[in-house]
């Protein structure tokens, strides 16, 4: 991340998995007179089975993306 940016979320490989990866997953900051948010993820989430507890994962992703977009647009009040 550039100077002045804030790492809000960091990804780290779970214990026991190789290769070890640690990297920023959500970085926010300013650019000119605006705001910028960068969301990255080294994981291909795929489609969870319908019976899985993770089946609500898409709902949480949508909420995160909407809230991040509203923040970047300056509508986070």
Tab-separated table of C-alpha atoms in Angstrom:
chain	number	residue	atom	x	y	z
A	1	UNK	CA	0.000	0.000	0.000
A	2	UNK	CA	1.054	3.574	-0.666
A	3	UNK	CA	1.999	6.000	2.066
A	4	UNK	CA	-1.130	7.355	3.734
A	5	UNK	CA	-3.229	4.266	2.923
A	6	UNK	CA	-4.737	2.157	5.691
A	7	UNK	CA	-4.746	-1.648	5.669
A	8	UNK	CA	-8.154	-2.527	7.125
A	9	UNK	CA	-7.986	-6.284	6.556
A	10	UNK	CA	-5.063	-8.637	5.969
A	11	UNK	CA	-5.128	-12.160	4.549
A	12	UNK	CA	-2.908	-14.862	6.006
A	13	UNK	CA	-2.632	-18.504	4.990
A	14	UNK	CA	-4.166	-20.756	7.669
A	15	UNK	CA	-1.677	-22.731	9.760
A	16	UNK	CA	-0.459	-25.908	8.114
A	17	UNK	CA	-1.052	-24.786	4.524
A	18	UNK	CA	1.757	-24.067	2.099
A	19	UNK	CA	2.898	-21.822	0.610
A	20	UNK	CA	2.598	-19.235	3.373
A	21	UNK	CA	0.968	-16.049	2.115
A	22	UNK	CA	0.321	-12.826	3.944
A	23	UNK	CA	-0.957	-9.812	2.092
A	24	UNK	CA	-3.320	-6.854	2.433
A	25	UNK	CA	-6.908	-7.790	1.605
A	26	UNK	CA	-8.686	-4.433	2.077
A	27	UNK	CA	-6.824	-1.132	1.748
A	28	UNK	CA	-8.470	2.299	1.898
A	29	UNK	CA	-7.136	5.763	1.337
A	30	UNK	CA	-7.518	9.041	-0.453
A	31	UNK	CA	-6.732	9.941	-4.031
A	32	UNK	CA	-7.032	13.537	-5.134
A	33	UNK	CA	-10.279	14.791	-3.604
A	34	UNK	CA	-11.834	11.315	-3.444
A	35	UNK	CA	-11.587	8.030	-1.625
A	36	UNK	CA	-10.298	4.706	-2.869
A	37	UNK	CA	-10.880	1.165	-1.590
A	38	UNK	CA	-9.045	-1.883	-2.927
A	39	UNK	CA	-10.350	-5.337	-2.033
A	40	UNK	CA	-8.222	-8.340	-2.981
A	41	UNK	CA	-8.384	-12.013	-2.140
A	42	UNK	CA	-6.064	-14.874	-3.114
A	43	UNK	CA	-8.860	-17.414	-2.615
A	44	UNK	CA	-11.281	-18.759	-5.230
A	45	UNK	CA	-14.367	-19.198	-3.045
A	46	UNK	CA	-16.318	-21.223	-5.593
A	47	UNK	CA	-19.923	-22.146	-4.896
A	48	UNK	CA	-20.673	-23.594	-1.453
A	49	UNK	CA	-23.120	-26.507	-1.145
A	50	UNK	CA	-26.699	-25.440	-0.370
A	51	UNK	CA	-26.698	-27.223	2.995
A	52	UNK	CA	-23.494	-25.552	4.132
A	53	UNK	CA	-23.465	-22.925	6.900
A	54	UNK	CA	-21.363	-20.834	4.502
A	55	UNK	CA	-24.322	-20.555	2.104
A	56	UNK	CA	-24.941	-17.048	3.537
A	57	UNK	CA	-21.397	-16.043	2.570
A	58	UNK	CA	-22.636	-14.263	-0.585
A	59	UNK	CA	-24.997	-12.148	1.527
A	60	UNK	CA	-22.092	-10.969	3.684
A	61	UNK	CA	-19.923	-10.262	0.625
A	62	UNK	CA	-22.697	-8.122	-0.888
A	63	UNK	CA	-23.071	-6.184	2.361
A	64	UNK	CA	-19.309	-5.561	2.588
A	65	UNK	CA	-19.111	-4.438	-1.044
A	66	UNK	CA	-22.111	-2.102	-0.750
A	67	UNK	CA	-20.810	-0.512	2.455
A	68	UNK	CA	-17.322	-0.119	0.955
A	69	UNK	CA	-18.733	1.479	-2.203
A	70	UNK	CA	-20.854	3.885	-0.148
A	71	UNK	CA	-17.783	4.849	1.886
A	72	UNK	CA	-15.750	5.460	-1.289
A	73	UNK	CA	-18.567	7.660	-2.655
A	74	UNK	CA	-18.625	9.701	0.554
A	75	UNK	CA	-22.076	8.441	1.543
A	76	UNK	CA	-21.012	6.653	4.729
A	77	UNK	CA	-23.005	8.802	7.160
